[in-house]
Amino acid sequence: MNNSNSHAQMWFDQLEATLLQEAKQAGLLEHGTLIGTAREFLIKRVLKSILPPSIHIGTGKIIDAYGKASKQIDVVLFDSRFPLFEIHSGVGMYPIEGVIAVIEVKSTLTRRELFNALENTRSLINLTPGIERAPFWKQHIDELIKTGLNEDDAKRKAYFELIPASYIFSFSTKLRKRGLSNAVDEWFNKKKQPSVSEGLCAILPRAIVAGPSIGLLHDGLFNIDPGKDIMQKWQEKTGSTPKHIMSFWDTKHCFGWLAVHLIHTICARTGLNIQELELSMGLTII
């Protein structure tokens, strides 16, 4: 987000201060808070205040047409134009074609809770969207190959664009910037999953909000430069040119970063014009 004093930016800042105070009063910044309480707070006080009415919010499992299902997901953001299968309001099974994003919610993020959340969001990549059977799917892959990607990378990039965006959110954490980065790096390297260029890796969340610390995937939405000194240290340590996949730092705008990324994700998936939205809201992705 830029530093301009737009009405949207000021609104996000005011919301951040209000939510942190309310979260503190509700005990959400303390270890041991019930996940259900944290999830309901995030839905009612954050998501419902920024998402358009067309986005259905639920919890449950994501399913595909081949009988496969994800692990239990805390928050499912679903395009209400698609059919869904709910046991009762807000709880059910959601066809992957209509799922825009998922969020794993924690009151306090520990190393164990982080790994559990990463496994839950990773379970999405085992699903097969029905769109892969559509003629234009192969056409899109062919177009990506023409840009210089090999066939495997083109398929992974196309799948990355199609799979629901995932997020992890916690009100407090025992893993600050460095510890959070090291834990994610350890988990990621154990999975040995291939990535496409920088950041286009479907098994990692687009954003991890952990109290005052945040991690953002280099998915093409944010332009984040770690700096030549850091890249040089990485190269000296590993002996090869590192792939810059995710960045971590501390910020006073955790709710704001999450909100902006979600807004862009929803616009992209529902066909809204992202550039016009940025101009109208005064939000710029840097």
PDB file of C-alpha atoms in Angstrom:
ATOM      1  CA  MET A   1       0.000   0.000   0.000  1.00  0.00           C
ATOM      2  CA  ASN A   2       1.227   3.481  -0.669  1.00  0.00           C
ATOM      3  CA  ASN A   3       1.700   6.262   1.858  1.00  0.00           C
ATOM      4  CA  SER A   4      -0.897   8.627   0.428  1.00  0.00           C
ATOM      5  CA  ASN A   5      -3.562   9.959   2.756  1.00  0.00           C
ATOM      6  CA  SER A   6      -6.442   8.475   0.763  1.00  0.00           C
ATOM      7  CA  HIS A   7      -9.765   7.965   2.476  1.00  0.00           C
ATOM      8  CA  ALA A   8      -9.355   4.208   2.001  1.00  0.00           C
ATOM      9  CA  GLN A   9      -5.899   4.238   3.594  1.00  0.00           C
ATOM     10  CA  MET A  10      -7.127   6.266   6.559  1.00  0.00           C
ATOM     11  CA  TRP A  11     -10.090   3.919   6.912  1.00  0.00           C
ATOM     12  CA  PHE A  12      -7.762   0.904   7.026  1.00  0.00           C
ATOM     13  CA  ASP A  13      -5.587   2.596   9.659  1.00  0.00           C
ATOM     14  CA  GLN A  14      -8.596   3.442  11.821  1.00  0.00           C
ATOM     15  CA  LEU A  15      -9.966  -0.081  11.409  1.00  0.00           C
ATOM     16  CA  GLU A  16      -6.599  -1.524  12.432  1.00  0.00           C
ATOM     17  CA  ALA A  17      -6.507   0.455  15.675  1.00  0.00           C
ATOM     18  CA  THR A  18     -10.138  -0.386  16.509  1.00  0.00           C
ATOM     19  CA  LEU A  19      -9.747  -4.090  15.775  1.00  0.00           C
ATOM     20  CA  LEU A  20      -6.568  -4.435  17.816  1.00  0.00           C
ATOM     21  CA  GLN A  21      -8.268  -2.799  20.785  1.00  0.00           C
ATOM     22  CA  GLU A  22     -11.343  -5.012  20.432  1.00  0.00           C
ATOM     23  CA  ALA A  23      -9.186  -8.103  20.001  1.00  0.00           C
ATOM     24  CA  LYS A  24      -7.291  -7.227  23.167  1.00  0.00           C
ATOM     25  CA  GLN A  25     -10.524  -6.745  25.113  1.00  0.00           C
ATOM     26  CA  ALA A  26     -11.845 -10.078  23.803  1.00  0.00           C
ATOM     27  CA  GLY A  27      -8.687 -11.862  24.920  1.00  0.00           C
ATOM     28  CA  LEU A  28      -7.728 -12.779  21.364  1.00  0.00           C
ATOM     29  CA  LEU A  29      -4.135 -11.695  21.898  1.00  0.00           C
ATOM     30  CA  GLU A  30      -3.667 -14.266  24.636  1.00  0.00           C
ATOM     31  CA  HIS A  31      -2.473 -17.815  24.147  1.00  0.00           C
ATOM     32  CA  GLY A  32      -5.222 -20.418  24.426  1.00  0.00           C
ATOM     33  CA  THR A  33      -8.060 -18.477  22.865  1.00  0.00           C
ATOM     34  CA  LEU A  34     -10.607 -20.737  21.175  1.00  0.00           C
ATOM     35  CA  ILE A  35     -10.125 -20.875  17.401  1.00  0.00           C
ATOM     36  CA  GLY A  36     -13.880 -20.546  16.863  1.00  0.00           C
ATOM     37  CA  THR A  37     -13.901 -17.253  18.739  1.00  0.00           C
ATOM     38  CA  ALA A  38     -10.968 -15.919  16.726  1.00  0.00           C
ATOM     39  CA  ARG A  39     -12.590 -17.035  13.462  1.00  0.00           C
ATOM     40  CA  GLU A  40     -15.920 -15.393  14.261  1.00  0.00           C
ATOM     41  CA  PHE A  41     -14.184 -12.145  15.205  1.00  0.00           C
ATOM     42  CA  LEU A  42     -12.253 -12.089  11.922  1.00  0.00           C
ATOM     43  CA  ILE A  43     -15.398 -12.802   9.891  1.00  0.00           C
ATOM     44  CA  LYS A  44     -17.689 -10.321  11.608  1.00  0.00           C
ATOM     45  CA  ARG A  45     -15.275  -7.459  12.218  1.00  0.00           C
ATOM     46  CA  VAL A  46     -12.910  -7.721   9.261  1.00  0.00           C
ATOM     47  CA  LEU A  47     -14.188  -9.742   6.325  1.00  0.00           C
ATOM     48  CA  LYS A  48     -17.806  -8.581   6.360  1.00  0.00           C
ATOM     49  CA  SER A  49     -16.619  -4.975   6.470  1.00  0.00           C
ATOM     50  CA  ILE A  50     -14.487  -5.229   3.304  1.00  0.00           C
ATOM     51  CA  LEU A  51     -15.976  -7.963   1.109  1.00  0.00           C
ATOM     52  CA  PRO A  52     -18.782  -7.406  -1.413  1.00  0.00           C
ATOM     53  CA  PRO A  53     -22.193  -8.999  -0.639  1.00  0.00           C
ATOM     54  CA  SER A  54     -21.705 -11.469  -3.493  1.00  0.00           C
ATOM     55  CA  ILE A  55     -18.997 -13.271  -1.508  1.00  0.00           C
ATOM     56  CA  HIS A  56     -20.364 -16.059   0.678  1.00  0.00           C
ATOM     57  CA  ILE A  57     -18.363 -16.800   3.844  1.00  0.00           C
ATOM     58  CA  GLY A  58     -18.357 -20.329   5.226  1.00  0.00           C
ATOM     59  CA  THR A  59     -16.284 -23.024   6.871  1.00  0.00           C
ATOM     60  CA  GLY A  60     -15.807 -26.657   5.883  1.00  0.00           C
ATOM     61  CA  LYS A  61     -14.118 -28.671   3.145  1.00  0.00           C
ATOM     62  CA  ILE A  62     -13.349 -27.901  -0.481  1.00  0.00           C
ATOM     63  CA  ILE A  63     -14.374 -30.652  -2.915  1.00  0.00           C
ATOM     64  CA  ASP A  64     -13.823 -31.482  -6.580  1.00  0.00           C
ATOM     65  CA  ALA A  65     -15.781 -33.471  -9.155  1.00  0.00           C
ATOM     66  CA  TYR A  66     -13.547 -36.516  -8.696  1.00  0.00           C
ATOM     67  CA  GLY A  67     -14.538 -37.255  -5.109  1.00  0.00           C
ATOM     68  CA  LYS A  68     -11.508 -35.631  -3.464  1.00  0.00           C
ATOM     69  CA  ALA A  69     -11.767 -33.209  -0.547  1.00  0.00           C
ATOM     70  CA  SER A  70      -9.438 -30.818   1.253  1.00  0.00           C
ATOM     71  CA  LYS A  71      -8.801 -30.837   4.965  1.00  0.00           C
ATOM     72  CA  GLN A  72     -11.131 -28.804   7.187  1.00  0.00           C
ATOM     73  CA  ILE A  73     -10.744 -25.108   6.334  1.00  0.00           C
ATOM     74  CA  ASP A  74     -11.465 -22.342   8.861  1.00  0.00           C
ATOM     75  CA  VAL A  75     -12.772 -19.705   6.433  1.00  0.00           C
ATOM     76  CA  VAL A  76     -13.945 -20.276   2.853  1.00  0.00           C
ATOM     77  CA  LEU A  77     -14.645 -17.268   0.626  1.00  0.00           C
ATOM     78  CA  PHE A  78     -17.043 -18.487  -2.053  1.00  0.00           C
ATOM     79  CA  ASP A  79     -18.492 -16.919  -5.196  1.00  0.00           C
ATOM     80  CA  SER A  80     -22.241 -17.031  -4.524  1.00  0.00           C
ATOM     81  CA  ARG A  81     -22.964 -17.456  -8.233  1.00  0.00           C
ATOM     82  CA  PHE A  82     -21.842 -21.088  -7.888  1.00  0.00           C
ATOM     83  CA  PRO A  83     -23.848 -23.857  -6.201  1.00  0.00           C
ATOM     84  CA  LEU A  84     -22.741 -25.000  -2.749  1.00  0.00           C
ATOM     85  CA  PHE A  85     -23.619 -27.800  -0.348  1.00  0.00           C
ATOM     86  CA  GLU A  86     -24.138 -26.599   3.213  1.00  0.00           C
ATOM     87  CA  ILE A  87     -25.300 -28.662   6.176  1.00  0.00           C
ATOM     88  CA  HIS A  88     -26.547 -25.424   7.701  1.00  0.00           C
ATOM     89  CA  SER A  89     -25.788 -21.763   7.023  1.00  0.00           C
ATOM     90  CA  GLY A  90     -22.062 -21.178   6.754  1.00  0.00           C
ATOM     91  CA  VAL A  91     -20.968 -24.814   7.222  1.00  0.00           C
ATOM     92  CA  GLY A  92     -20.617 -27.340   4.427  1.00  0.00           C
ATOM     93  CA  MET A  93     -18.752 -28.511   1.331  1.00  0.00           C
ATOM     94  CA  TYR A  94     -17.731 -26.068  -1.369  1.00  0.00           C
ATOM     95  CA  PRO A  95     -16.931 -26.994  -5.017  1.00  0.00           C
ATOM     96  CA  ILE A  96     -13.453 -25.747  -5.820  1.00  0.00           C
ATOM     97  CA  GLU A  97     -14.621 -23.939  -8.967  1.00  0.00           C
ATOM     98  CA  GLY A  98     -16.457 -21.373  -6.823  1.00  0.00           C
ATOM     99  CA  VAL A  99     -13.862 -20.969  -4.078  1.00  0.00           C
ATOM    100  CA  ILE A 100     -11.978 -17.685  -4.353  1.00  0.00           C
ATOM    101  CA  ALA A 101      -9.838 -17.866  -1.224  1.00  0.00           C
ATOM    102  CA  VAL A 102      -9.396 -19.722   2.056  1.00  0.00           C
ATOM    103  CA  ILE A 103      -8.080 -18.490   5.402  1.00  0.00           C
ATOM    104  CA  GLU A 104      -6.663 -20.485   8.287  1.00  0.00           C
ATOM    105  CA  VAL A 105      -7.258 -18.580  11.532  1.00  0.00           C
ATOM    106  CA  LYS A 106      -5.214 -18.881  14.727  1.00  0.00           C
ATOM    107  CA  SER A 107      -5.438 -16.913  17.947  1.00  0.00           C
ATOM    108  CA  THR A 108      -1.707 -17.345  18.668  1.00  0.00           C
ATOM    109  CA  LEU A 109       0.592 -18.715  15.982  1.00  0.00           C
ATOM    110  CA  THR A 110       3.108 -21.235  17.274  1.00  0.00           C
ATOM    111  CA  ARG A 111       5.452 -23.356  15.177  1.00  0.00           C
ATOM    112  CA  ARG A 112       3.098 -26.320  15.481  1.00  0.00           C
ATOM    113  CA  GLU A 113       0.008 -24.284  14.603  1.00  0.00           C
ATOM    114  CA  LEU A 114       1.825 -22.788  11.617  1.00  0.00           C
ATOM    115  CA  PHE A 115       2.711 -26.222  10.245  1.00  0.00           C
ATOM    116  CA  ASN A 116      -0.875 -27.431  10.757  1.00  0.00           C
ATOM    117  CA  ALA A 117      -2.219 -24.382   8.915  1.00  0.00           C
ATOM    118  CA  LEU A 118       0.251 -24.882   6.058  1.00  0.00           C
ATOM    119  CA  GLU A 119      -0.808 -28.512   5.715  1.00  0.00           C
ATOM    120  CA  ASN A 120      -4.479 -27.495   5.600  1.00  0.00           C
ATOM    121  CA  THR A 121      -3.963 -24.915   2.861  1.00  0.00           C
ATOM    122  CA  ARG A 122      -1.649 -27.291   0.983  1.00  0.00           C
ATOM    123  CA  SER A 123      -4.460 -29.873   0.805  1.00  0.00           C
ATOM    124  CA  LEU A 124      -6.080 -27.691  -1.874  1.00  0.00           C
ATOM    125  CA  ILE A 125      -3.474 -28.629  -4.464  1.00  0.00           C
ATOM    126  CA  ASN A 126      -4.657 -32.254  -4.400  1.00  0.00           C
ATOM    127  CA  LEU A 127      -7.961 -31.134  -5.916  1.00  0.00           C
ATOM    128  CA  THR A 128      -8.667 -30.926  -9.646  1.00  0.00           C
ATOM    129  CA  PRO A 129     -10.855 -28.035 -10.855  1.00  0.00           C
ATOM    130  CA  GLY A 130     -13.301 -29.100 -13.537  1.00  0.00           C
ATOM    131  CA  ILE A 131     -12.139 -26.237 -15.723  1.00  0.00           C
ATOM    132  CA  GLU A 132      -9.107 -28.318 -16.675  1.00  0.00           C
ATOM    133  CA  ARG A 133     -11.412 -30.256 -18.983  1.00  0.00           C
ATOM    134  CA  ALA A 134     -12.505 -27.099 -20.838  1.00  0.00           C
ATOM    135  CA  PRO A 135     -11.018 -26.382 -24.311  1.00  0.00           C
ATOM    136  CA  PHE A 136      -9.766 -22.920 -23.364  1.00  0.00           C
ATOM    137  CA  TRP A 137      -7.632 -24.439 -20.555  1.00  0.00           C
ATOM    138  CA  LYS A 138      -5.240 -25.984 -23.109  1.00  0.00           C
ATOM    139  CA  GLN A 139      -5.356 -22.774 -25.126  1.00  0.00           C
ATOM    140  CA  HIS A 140      -4.244 -20.800 -22.067  1.00  0.00           C
ATOM    141  CA  ILE A 141      -1.353 -23.205 -21.464  1.00  0.00           C
ATOM    142  CA  ASP A 142      -0.313 -22.894 -25.118  1.00  0.00           C
ATOM    143  CA  GLU A 143      -0.309 -19.098 -24.751  1.00  0.00           C
ATOM    144  CA  LEU A 144       1.930 -19.352 -21.682  1.00  0.00           C
ATOM    145  CA  ILE A 145       4.333 -21.638 -23.572  1.00  0.00           C
ATOM    146  CA  LYS A 146       4.594 -18.979 -26.278  1.00  0.00           C
ATOM    147  CA  THR A 147       5.891 -16.550 -23.618  1.00  0.00           C
ATOM    148  CA  GLY A 148       8.939 -18.798 -23.116  1.00  0.00           C
ATOM    149  CA  LEU A 149       7.815 -21.217 -20.397  1.00  0.00           C
ATOM    150  CA  ASN A 150       8.295 -24.934 -20.872  1.00  0.00           C
ATOM    151  CA  GLU A 151       5.179 -27.116 -20.775  1.00  0.00           C
ATOM    152  CA  ASP A 152       5.542 -28.145 -17.115  1.00  0.00           C
ATOM    153  CA  ASP A 153       6.085 -24.561 -15.945  1.00  0.00           C
ATOM    154  CA  ALA A 154       3.188 -23.353 -18.106  1.00  0.00           C
ATOM    155  CA  LYS A 155       0.864 -25.917 -16.520  1.00  0.00           C
ATOM    156  CA  ARG A 156       1.998 -24.956 -13.013  1.00  0.00           C
ATOM    157  CA  LYS A 157       1.549 -21.247 -13.727  1.00  0.00           C
ATOM    158  CA  ALA A 158      -1.946 -21.824 -15.129  1.00  0.00           C
ATOM    159  CA  TYR A 159      -2.838 -23.936 -12.104  1.00  0.00           C
ATOM    160  CA  PHE A 160      -1.493 -21.252  -9.764  1.00  0.00           C
ATOM    161  CA  GLU A 161      -3.828 -18.738 -11.392  1.00  0.00           C
ATOM    162  CA  LEU A 162      -6.760 -21.122 -10.963  1.00  0.00           C
ATOM    163  CA  ILE A 163      -6.290 -22.583  -7.467  1.00  0.00           C
ATOM    164  CA  PRO A 164      -7.979 -20.624  -4.634  1.00  0.00           C
ATOM    165  CA  ALA A 165      -5.658 -18.157  -2.912  1.00  0.00           C
ATOM    166  CA  SER A 166      -4.805 -19.187   0.636  1.00  0.00           C
ATOM    167  CA  TYR A 167      -4.000 -17.086   3.691  1.00  0.00           C
ATOM    168  CA  ILE A 168      -3.004 -17.661   7.312  1.00  0.00           C
ATOM    169  CA  PHE A 169      -4.059 -15.130   9.932  1.00  0.00           C
ATOM    170  CA  SER A 170      -3.294 -14.942  13.645  1.00  0.00           C
ATOM    171  CA  PHE A 171      -3.921 -12.205  16.192  1.00  0.00           C
ATOM    172  CA  SER A 172      -0.646 -12.839  18.035  1.00  0.00           C
ATOM    173  CA  THR A 173       2.411 -14.997  17.531  1.00  0.00           C
ATOM    174  CA  LYS A 174       5.346 -16.694  19.170  1.00  0.00           C
ATOM    175  CA  LEU A 175       7.145 -16.504  15.822  1.00  0.00           C
ATOM    176  CA  ARG A 176       8.335 -13.023  14.945  1.00  0.00           C
ATOM    177  CA  LYS A 177       9.714 -12.025  11.561  1.00  0.00           C
ATOM    178  CA  ARG A 178      12.905 -14.125  11.597  1.00  0.00           C
ATOM    179  CA  GLY A 179      11.387 -17.159  13.332  1.00  0.00           C
ATOM    180  CA  LEU A 180       8.363 -17.070  11.029  1.00  0.00           C
ATOM    181  CA  SER A 181      10.578 -16.935   7.944  1.00  0.00           C
ATOM    182  CA  ASN A 182      12.780 -19.810   9.139  1.00  0.00           C
ATOM    183  CA  ALA A 183       9.778 -22.004  10.019  1.00  0.00           C
ATOM    184  CA  VAL A 184       8.094 -21.481   6.633  1.00  0.00           C
ATOM    185  CA  ASP A 185      11.400 -22.088   4.842  1.00  0.00           C
ATOM    186  CA  GLU A 186      11.914 -25.342   6.765  1.00  0.00           C
ATOM    187  CA  TRP A 187       8.394 -26.585   5.979  1.00  0.00           C
ATOM    188  CA  PHE A 188       8.637 -25.580   2.315  1.00  0.00           C
ATOM    189  CA  ASN A 189      11.987 -27.293   1.748  1.00  0.00           C
ATOM    190  CA  LYS A 190      10.694 -30.530   3.277  1.00  0.00           C
ATOM    191  CA  LYS A 191       7.896 -30.625   0.694  1.00  0.00           C
ATOM    192  CA  LYS A 192      10.319 -30.313  -2.228  1.00  0.00           C
ATOM    193  CA  GLN A 193       7.644 -28.842  -4.477  1.00  0.00           C
ATOM    194  CA  PRO A 194       8.698 -27.170  -7.740  1.00  0.00           C
ATOM    195  CA  SER A 195       7.970 -23.482  -8.198  1.00  0.00           C
ATOM    196  CA  VAL A 196       7.537 -21.371 -11.303  1.00  0.00           C
ATOM    197  CA  SER A 197       9.892 -18.380 -11.380  1.00  0.00           C
ATOM    198  CA  GLU A 198       9.558 -16.206  -8.268  1.00  0.00           C
ATOM    199  CA  GLY A 199       6.626 -16.815  -5.984  1.00  0.00           C
ATOM    200  CA  LEU A 200       4.354 -18.810  -8.265  1.00  0.00           C
ATOM    201  CA  CYS A 201       4.147 -21.669  -5.809  1.00  0.00           C
ATOM    202  CA  ALA A 202       0.677 -23.039  -5.106  1.00  0.00           C
ATOM    203  CA  ILE A 203       1.573 -24.794  -1.847  1.00  0.00           C
ATOM    204  CA  LEU A 204       2.425 -21.553  -0.014  1.00  0.00           C
ATOM    205  CA  PRO A 205      -0.146 -19.005   1.232  1.00  0.00           C
ATOM    206  CA  ARG A 206      -0.332 -15.663  -0.542  1.00  0.00           C
ATOM    207  CA  ALA A 207      -0.006 -13.951   2.844  1.00  0.00           C
ATOM    208  CA  ILE A 208       0.747 -14.997   6.425  1.00  0.00           C
ATOM    209  CA  VAL A 209      -0.278 -12.477   9.091  1.00  0.00           C
ATOM    210  CA  ALA A 210       1.201 -13.281  12.501  1.00  0.00           C
ATOM    211  CA  GLY A 211       0.541 -10.491  14.984  1.00  0.00           C
ATOM    212  CA  PRO A 212       2.879  -7.623  14.001  1.00  0.00           C
ATOM    213  CA  SER A 213       4.750  -9.780  11.463  1.00  0.00           C
ATOM    214  CA  ILE A 214       3.709 -10.585   7.920  1.00  0.00           C
ATOM    215  CA  GLY A 215       4.907 -12.754   5.065  1.00  0.00           C
ATOM    216  CA  LEU A 216       3.933 -12.074   1.457  1.00  0.00           C
ATOM    217  CA  LEU A 217       4.318 -14.450  -1.459  1.00  0.00           C
ATOM    218  CA  HIS A 218       5.963 -13.006  -4.567  1.00  0.00           C
ATOM    219  CA  ASP A 219       2.923 -13.814  -6.670  1.00  0.00           C
ATOM    220  CA  GLY A 220       3.146 -10.863  -9.042  1.00  0.00           C
ATOM    221  CA  LEU A 221       0.753  -8.678  -7.057  1.00  0.00           C
ATOM    222  CA  PHE A 222       3.372  -7.072  -4.814  1.00  0.00           C
ATOM    223  CA  ASN A 223       6.771  -5.894  -6.023  1.00  0.00           C
ATOM    224  CA  ILE A 224       9.138  -6.642  -3.145  1.00  0.00           C
ATOM    225  CA  ASP A 225      12.901  -6.255  -3.489  1.00  0.00           C
ATOM    226  CA  PRO A 226      14.922  -7.901  -0.680  1.00  0.00           C
ATOM    227  CA  GLY A 227      17.985  -5.839  -1.572  1.00  0.00           C
ATOM    228  CA  LYS A 228      21.296  -6.737  -3.193  1.00  0.00           C
ATOM    229  CA  ASP A 229      23.038  -7.263   0.151  1.00  0.00           C
ATOM    230  CA  ILE A 230      20.548  -9.918   1.257  1.00  0.00           C
ATOM    231  CA  MET A 231      20.599 -11.659  -2.119  1.00  0.00           C
ATOM    232  CA  GLN A 232      24.424 -11.694  -2.011  1.00  0.00           C
ATOM    233  CA  LYS A 233      24.430 -13.246   1.482  1.00  0.00           C
ATOM    234  CA  TRP A 234      22.000 -15.929   0.308  1.00  0.00           C
ATOM    235  CA  GLN A 235      24.212 -16.678  -2.694  1.00  0.00           C
ATOM    236  CA  GLU A 236      27.354 -16.914  -0.546  1.00  0.00           C
ATOM    237  CA  LYS A 237      25.587 -19.221   1.897  1.00  0.00           C
ATOM    238  CA  THR A 238      24.027 -21.589  -0.665  1.00  0.00           C
ATOM    239  CA  GLY A 239      26.521 -21.301  -3.512  1.00  0.00           C
ATOM    240  CA  SER A 240      23.753 -20.656  -6.016  1.00  0.00           C
ATOM    241  CA  THR A 241      21.346 -17.922  -7.027  1.00  0.00           C
ATOM    242  CA  PRO A 242      18.376 -18.156  -4.642  1.00  0.00           C
ATOM    243  CA  LYS A 243      14.739 -18.055  -5.707  1.00  0.00           C
ATOM    244  CA  HIS A 244      13.070 -15.209  -3.896  1.00  0.00           C
ATOM    245  CA  ILE A 245       9.675 -16.737  -3.107  1.00  0.00           C
ATOM    246  CA  MET A 246       8.397 -15.039   0.063  1.00  0.00           C
ATOM    247  CA  SER A 247       9.350 -11.995   2.161  1.00  0.00           C
ATOM    248  CA  PHE A 248       8.789 -11.373   5.880  1.00  0.00           C
ATOM    249  CA  TRP A 249       8.853  -8.186   7.941  1.00  0.00           C
ATOM    250  CA  ASP A 250       7.157  -6.346  10.796  1.00  0.00           C
ATOM    251  CA  THR A 251       4.412  -3.832  10.076  1.00  0.00           C
ATOM    252  CA  LYS A 252       1.710  -1.771  11.771  1.00  0.00           C
ATOM    253  CA  HIS A 253      -0.732  -2.505   8.951  1.00  0.00           C
ATOM    254  CA  CYS A 254      -1.379  -6.273   9.150  1.00  0.00           C
ATOM    255  CA  PHE A 255      -5.140  -5.956   8.695  1.00  0.00           C
ATOM    256  CA  GLY A 256      -4.564  -3.522   5.840  1.00  0.00           C
ATOM    257  CA  TRP A 257      -2.215  -5.827   3.936  1.00  0.00           C
ATOM    258  CA  LEU A 258      -4.628  -8.738   4.330  1.00  0.00           C
ATOM    259  CA  ALA A 259      -7.578  -6.595   3.234  1.00  0.00           C
ATOM    260  CA  VAL A 260      -5.833  -5.189   0.154  1.00  0.00           C
ATOM    261  CA  HIS A 261      -4.634  -8.601  -1.003  1.00  0.00           C
ATOM    262  CA  LEU A 262      -8.090 -10.118  -0.520  1.00  0.00           C
ATOM    263  CA  ILE A 263      -9.737  -7.256  -2.407  1.00  0.00           C
ATOM    264  CA  HIS A 264      -7.398  -7.739  -5.363  1.00  0.00           C
ATOM    265  CA  THR A 265      -7.860 -11.505  -5.323  1.00  0.00           C
ATOM    266  CA  ILE A 266     -11.645 -11.185  -5.321  1.00  0.00           C
ATOM    267  CA  CYS A 267     -11.588  -8.596  -8.117  1.00  0.00           C
ATOM    268  CA  ALA A 268      -9.374 -10.827 -10.263  1.00  0.00           C
ATOM    269  CA  ARG A 269     -11.544 -13.910  -9.750  1.00  0.00           C
ATOM    270  CA  THR A 270     -14.917 -12.198 -10.208  1.00  0.00           C
ATOM    271  CA  GLY A 271     -13.970 -10.127 -13.247  1.00  0.00           C
ATOM    272  CA  LEU A 272     -13.901  -6.688 -11.644  1.00  0.00           C
ATOM    273  CA  ASN A 273     -11.444  -4.096 -12.966  1.00  0.00           C
ATOM    274  CA  ILE A 274      -8.541  -3.982 -10.516  1.00  0.00           C
ATOM    275  CA  GLN A 275      -6.920  -0.877 -12.029  1.00  0.00           C
ATOM    276  CA  GLU A 276     -10.127   1.153 -11.750  1.00  0.00           C
ATOM    277  CA  LEU A 277     -10.537  -0.046  -8.167  1.00  0.00           C
ATOM    278  CA  GLU A 278      -7.030   1.136  -7.253  1.00  0.00           C
ATOM    279  CA  LEU A 279      -7.688   4.567  -8.704  1.00  0.00           C
ATOM    280  CA  SER A 280     -11.056   4.957  -6.991  1.00  0.00           C
ATOM    281  CA  MET A 281      -9.777   3.811  -3.605  1.00  0.00           C
ATOM    282  CA  GLY A 282      -6.377   5.477  -3.773  1.00  0.00           C
ATOM    283  CA  LEU A 283      -4.620   2.152  -3.131  1.00  0.00           C
ATOM    284  CA  THR A 284      -1.417   1.333  -4.945  1.00  0.00           C
ATOM    285  CA  ILE A 285       0.432  -1.949  -4.825  1.00  0.00           C
ATOM    286  CA  ILE A 286       4.176  -1.330  -4.524  1.00  0.00           C
TER     287      ILE A 286
END
